[in-house]
Short mmCIF file of C-alpha atoms in Angstrom, two decimals:
data_model
loop_
_atom_site.label_atom_id
_atom_site.label_comp_id
_atom_site.label_asym_id
_atom_site.label_seq_id
_atom_site.Cartn_x
_atom_site.Cartn_y
_atom_site.Cartn_z
CA MET A 1 33.02 -2.23 14.06
CA LYS A 2 32.34 -5.27 11.87
CA LYS A 3 30.89 -4.59 8.42
CA TYR A 4 28.36 -6.80 6.66
CA LEU A 5 27.38 -7.35 3.04
CA LEU A 6 23.72 -8.33 3.20
CA ASP A 7 20.83 -8.86 0.82
CA LEU A 8 17.98 -7.20 2.73
CA ARG A 9 14.33 -7.60 1.82
CA VAL A 10 12.15 -4.56 1.21
CA LYS A 11 9.30 -4.65 3.72
CA SER A 12 7.59 -1.43 2.64
CA VAL A 13 8.11 1.75 0.62
CA GLU A 14 6.19 4.83 1.72
CA GLN A 15 6.01 8.05 -0.30
CA ILE A 16 6.16 10.63 2.49
CA HIS A 17 6.80 13.63 0.23
CA GLN A 18 6.87 14.25 -3.50
CA ARG A 19 10.68 13.89 -3.37
CA TYR A 20 11.21 11.50 -0.46
CA VAL A 21 10.44 7.86 0.23
CA LEU A 22 10.83 5.89 3.43
CA ILE A 23 12.15 2.39 2.72
CA LYS A 24 11.93 -0.23 5.45
CA LEU A 25 14.24 -3.24 5.10
CA THR A 26 14.35 -6.50 7.02
CA ASP A 27 16.15 -9.84 7.10
CA ASP A 28 15.49 -13.39 8.27
CA LYS A 29 18.32 -13.00 10.79
CA PRO A 30 18.65 -10.21 13.38
CA LEU A 31 20.11 -7.07 11.85
CA PRO A 32 23.63 -6.13 12.99
CA GLU A 33 24.25 -3.40 15.53
CA MET A 34 24.19 0.09 14.02
CA LEU A 35 25.05 3.44 15.59
CA PRO A 36 23.33 6.81 15.09
CA GLY A 37 25.19 8.71 12.37
CA GLN A 38 26.42 5.65 10.48
CA PHE A 39 25.30 4.92 6.91
CA VAL A 40 24.68 2.19 4.35
CA GLU A 41 26.08 1.78 0.83
CA ILE A 42 23.40 0.37 -1.48
CA ARG A 43 23.90 -1.32 -4.83
CA VAL A 44 21.34 -0.02 -7.31
CA ASP A 45 20.31 -2.81 -9.67
CA GLY A 46 18.50 -2.21 -12.96
CA SER A 47 19.98 1.27 -13.43
CA PRO A 48 22.54 1.03 -16.28
CA ASN A 49 24.10 4.44 -15.60
CA THR A 50 24.42 3.93 -11.84
CA PHE A 51 27.83 2.31 -11.50
CA LEU A 52 28.55 3.16 -7.87
CA ARG A 53 26.72 2.32 -4.69
CA ARG A 54 24.60 5.04 -3.12
CA PRO A 55 25.31 6.13 0.48
CA ILE A 56 22.15 6.47 2.59
CA SER A 57 22.04 7.55 6.24
CA ILE A 58 20.58 5.16 8.78
CA ASN A 59 17.28 6.79 9.62
CA PHE A 60 16.07 4.36 12.27
CA VAL A 61 16.54 0.81 13.51
CA ASP A 62 13.49 -0.93 14.95
CA ILE A 63 14.96 -3.83 16.90
CA GLU A 64 11.63 -5.41 17.81
CA ALA A 65 10.42 -5.42 14.18
CA ASN A 66 13.95 -6.18 12.88
CA GLU A 67 13.69 -3.21 10.51
CA LEU A 68 16.21 -0.79 9.06
CA TRP A 69 14.68 2.49 7.86
CA LEU A 70 16.23 4.53 5.06
CA LEU A 71 14.95 7.98 4.12
CA VAL A 72 15.78 8.46 0.44
CA ALA A 73 15.66 11.69 -1.57
CA ALA A 74 14.75 10.65 -5.11
CA VAL A 75 16.82 13.24 -6.98
CA GLY A 76 19.13 11.30 -9.31
CA GLU A 77 18.83 8.24 -11.51
CA GLY A 78 20.03 5.88 -8.79
CA THR A 79 17.84 7.18 -5.97
CA LYS A 80 14.83 7.47 -8.29
CA LYS A 81 15.30 3.77 -9.04
CA LEU A 82 15.32 3.04 -5.31
CA ALA A 83 12.06 4.95 -4.94
CA LEU A 84 10.42 2.45 -7.31
CA LEU A 85 11.19 -0.57 -5.12
CA LYS A 86 8.31 -2.82 -4.11
CA PRO A 87 7.78 -5.01 -1.04
CA GLY A 88 9.63 -8.28 -1.52
CA ASP A 89 12.44 -6.76 -3.62
CA MET A 90 15.99 -7.32 -2.42
CA LEU A 91 18.66 -4.69 -1.80
CA ASN A 92 22.36 -5.48 -1.55
CA CYS A 93 23.67 -3.39 1.37
CA LEU A 94 27.12 -2.81 2.85
CA LEU A 95 26.69 -1.76 6.48
CA PRO A 96 27.20 -0.23 8.96
CA LEU A 97 29.75 2.25 7.67
CA GLY A 98 31.52 5.27 9.17
CA ASN A 99 31.55 6.66 12.67
CA GLY A 100 28.51 7.84 14.56
CA PHE A 101 27.59 10.79 16.76
CA THR A 102 28.86 11.04 20.33
CA MET A 103 26.09 9.81 22.59
CA PRO A 104 25.31 11.43 25.95
CA GLN A 105 27.15 10.24 29.03
CA SER A 106 24.25 10.98 31.37
CA SER A 107 20.54 11.71 31.24
CA GLU A 108 21.25 15.24 32.49
CA GLU A 109 23.00 16.39 29.30
CA ARG A 110 21.12 18.94 27.22
CA ILE A 111 21.69 18.03 23.59
CA LEU A 112 20.32 19.88 20.56
CA LEU A 113 19.87 18.01 17.27
CA VAL A 114 19.69 20.37 14.28
CA GLY A 115 18.62 19.14 10.85
CA GLY A 116 17.43 20.39 7.50
CA GLY A 117 16.02 18.58 4.47
CA VAL A 118 16.98 14.92 4.19
CA GLY A 119 19.68 15.73 6.76
CA VAL A 120 17.09 15.12 9.47
CA ALA A 121 17.38 11.38 8.74
CA PRO A 122 20.21 10.33 11.12
CA LEU A 123 18.92 12.61 13.88
CA LEU A 124 15.77 10.50 14.35
CA TYR A 125 17.75 7.39 15.30
CA MET A 126 20.04 9.44 17.53
CA GLY A 127 17.08 11.03 19.30
CA ALA A 128 15.39 7.66 19.74
CA GLN A 129 18.54 6.14 21.26
CA MET A 130 18.95 9.13 23.55
CA ALA A 131 15.35 8.86 24.75
CA LYS A 132 15.94 5.17 25.43
CA MET A 133 18.79 6.24 27.75
CA GLY A 134 16.53 8.70 29.54
CA CYS A 135 18.14 11.75 27.91
CA ILE A 136 15.36 13.62 26.12
CA PRO A 137 16.67 15.54 23.07
CA THR A 138 15.58 18.84 21.62
CA PHE A 139 15.16 18.74 17.85
CA LEU A 140 15.48 21.91 15.77
CA LEU A 141 14.26 21.11 12.27
CA GLY A 142 14.24 23.44 9.29
CA ALA A 143 12.57 23.34 5.88
CA ARG A 144 11.45 25.64 3.10
CA THR A 145 7.73 25.21 3.81
CA ALA A 146 5.51 23.27 6.22
CA LYS A 147 4.92 20.56 3.60
CA ASP A 148 8.68 19.96 3.39
CA LEU A 149 9.00 19.01 7.07
CA LEU A 150 9.68 15.29 7.25
CA MET A 151 8.50 12.71 9.82
CA LEU A 152 7.48 15.43 12.27
CA ASP A 153 5.08 13.26 14.27
CA ILE A 154 7.72 10.57 14.79
CA PHE A 155 10.29 13.13 15.97
CA LYS A 156 7.74 14.44 18.47
CA SER A 157 7.43 10.98 20.01
CA TYR A 158 11.09 11.09 21.12
CA GLY A 159 11.66 14.67 22.27
CA ARG A 160 10.83 18.34 22.05
CA VAL A 161 10.55 19.60 18.48
CA CYS A 162 11.18 23.19 17.39
CA VAL A 163 10.63 24.17 13.77
CA THR A 164 11.62 26.89 11.32
CA THR A 165 10.34 27.34 7.78
CA GLU A 166 11.67 29.87 5.31
CA ASP A 167 8.16 31.07 4.44
CA GLY A 168 6.83 31.00 8.00
CA SER A 169 4.13 28.43 7.18
CA GLU A 170 5.01 26.45 10.33
CA GLY A 171 7.07 27.28 13.39
CA GLU A 172 9.25 30.38 13.32
CA LYS A 173 10.07 32.08 10.04
CA GLY A 174 13.67 31.93 8.83
CA PHE A 175 16.58 29.52 9.01
CA VAL A 176 17.33 27.20 11.93
CA THR A 177 19.97 29.58 13.27
CA ASN A 178 17.30 32.32 13.48
CA HIS A 179 15.16 30.34 15.93
CA SER A 180 14.61 32.04 19.30
CA LEU A 181 15.60 28.80 21.02
CA LEU A 182 19.25 29.55 20.29
CA GLN A 183 19.02 32.95 21.93
CA ASN A 184 17.07 31.83 24.98
CA GLU A 185 18.58 28.47 25.94
CA ARG A 186 21.97 26.86 26.33
CA PHE A 187 22.95 23.31 25.44
CA ASP A 188 25.85 21.07 26.40
CA ARG A 189 26.31 19.78 22.87
CA ILE A 190 24.94 20.11 19.35
CA ALA A 191 24.70 17.54 16.56
CA THR A 192 23.79 18.69 13.06
CA CYS A 193 23.18 17.26 9.60
CA GLY A 194 21.83 18.89 6.46
CA PRO A 195 22.88 21.27 3.70
CA THR A 196 26.47 22.47 4.11
CA PRO A 197 25.54 26.19 4.42
CA MET A 198 23.17 25.30 7.25
CA MET A 199 25.79 23.22 9.05
CA LYS A 200 28.36 25.99 8.69
CA ALA A 201 25.89 28.44 10.22
CA VAL A 202 25.25 26.04 13.11
CA ALA A 203 29.02 25.65 13.53
CA ARG A 204 29.45 29.44 13.74
CA TYR A 205 26.73 29.62 16.36
CA SER A 206 28.28 26.81 18.41
CA ARG A 207 31.72 28.43 18.35
CA LYS A 208 30.25 31.72 19.53
CA ALA A 209 28.25 29.96 22.24
CA GLN A 210 31.29 27.84 23.18
CA THR A 211 29.24 24.68 22.74
CA GLU A 212 30.68 21.41 21.49
CA CYS A 213 29.31 20.55 18.05
CA GLU A 214 29.46 17.59 15.68
CA ALA A 215 28.46 17.73 12.02
CA SER A 216 27.63 14.84 9.70
CA LEU A 217 29.14 15.66 6.31
CA GLU A 218 27.50 14.68 3.05
CA ASN A 219 30.49 14.55 0.69
CA LEU A 220 30.15 12.25 -2.33
CA MET A 221 30.97 8.78 -0.99
CA ALA A 222 31.42 6.09 -3.62
CA CYS A 223 33.07 3.12 -1.92
CA GLY A 224 32.31 3.70 1.76
CA LEU A 225 35.66 2.18 2.77
CA GLY A 226 38.18 4.97 2.19
CA ALA A 227 39.64 3.39 -0.94
CA CYS A 228 38.51 5.68 -3.77
CA LEU A 229 39.41 9.00 -2.05
CA CYS A 230 36.52 10.89 -3.68
CA CYS A 231 35.12 12.05 -0.32
CA VAL A 232 38.30 13.60 1.10
CA GLU A 233 37.82 16.55 3.48
CA LYS A 234 40.58 18.91 4.59
CA THR A 235 40.90 18.85 8.38
CA THR A 236 43.30 19.90 11.13
CA GLU A 237 44.68 16.34 10.91
CA GLY A 238 45.23 16.51 7.15
CA ASN A 239 43.05 15.05 4.41
CA LEU A 240 40.57 12.52 5.82
CA CYS A 241 38.04 10.30 4.09
CA VAL A 242 34.52 11.26 5.16
CA CYS A 243 33.24 7.71 4.61
CA LYS A 244 35.86 6.08 6.87
CA ASP A 245 36.96 8.81 9.29
CA GLY A 246 33.51 10.43 9.42
CA PRO A 247 30.89 11.13 8.33
CA VAL A 248 30.57 12.72 11.78
CA PHE A 249 33.29 15.21 12.71
CA ASN A 250 33.77 17.57 15.61
CA ILE A 251 33.66 20.99 13.95
CA ARG A 252 36.99 21.87 15.59
CA LYS A 253 38.60 19.45 13.12
CA LEU A 254 37.05 21.05 10.05
CA LEU A 255 38.72 23.81 8.04
CA TRP A 256 35.43 25.40 7.04
CA GLN A 257 35.75 29.05 6.09
CA ASP A 258 33.21 31.52 7.43
#
């Protein structure tokens, strides 16, 4: 898939949580095609200690508005700088990078999308694309508390949403793998993104349930092109670069230890 180096204009920056901002980018020309699960490498200007680009998942692509949405967790110097962007600012972006999730082959497939924290970001675009195909997804979203659930209303516009919170303040209490949905229903395939312990737990569930599962890894990705080798993951096919050969992998390829 062709890659582009573009200077995109910031259309809006919305503080949706004390730690997260939603950045909407646009361009004078139509944005290139992007697939659910792919990501963008952003150059952070005005941050002297941020030497490398920052990888950000593609949260959503609004074709009609010609917008690219990025959900950014402002946790380090680089991402905190991004959170300070204003409408009209420009961002230098390398996109789209990596491989995406496997999309359904028919509207009859029952697909579960499991996310936690900022890992919910790529699942919104996947769910929206599925709904566009007539395949309505089920989202299973986890967070520490109700206030940490991100973009819940938008998720609900594309499919069924089930929720867990660790303190029980919304949905069922516990982790995503504790949700009664997993005991009461079966799915043809699972896609997951979020903290590694969560994804490993989802992978264990999927193996036990004999359900195909893909996970979007969040290894440190500096170049986005497979050149720097800092994101290498051990797999059944040897060492692979998450940025180039992923970030989405079938869990059967991963050498995760239980």
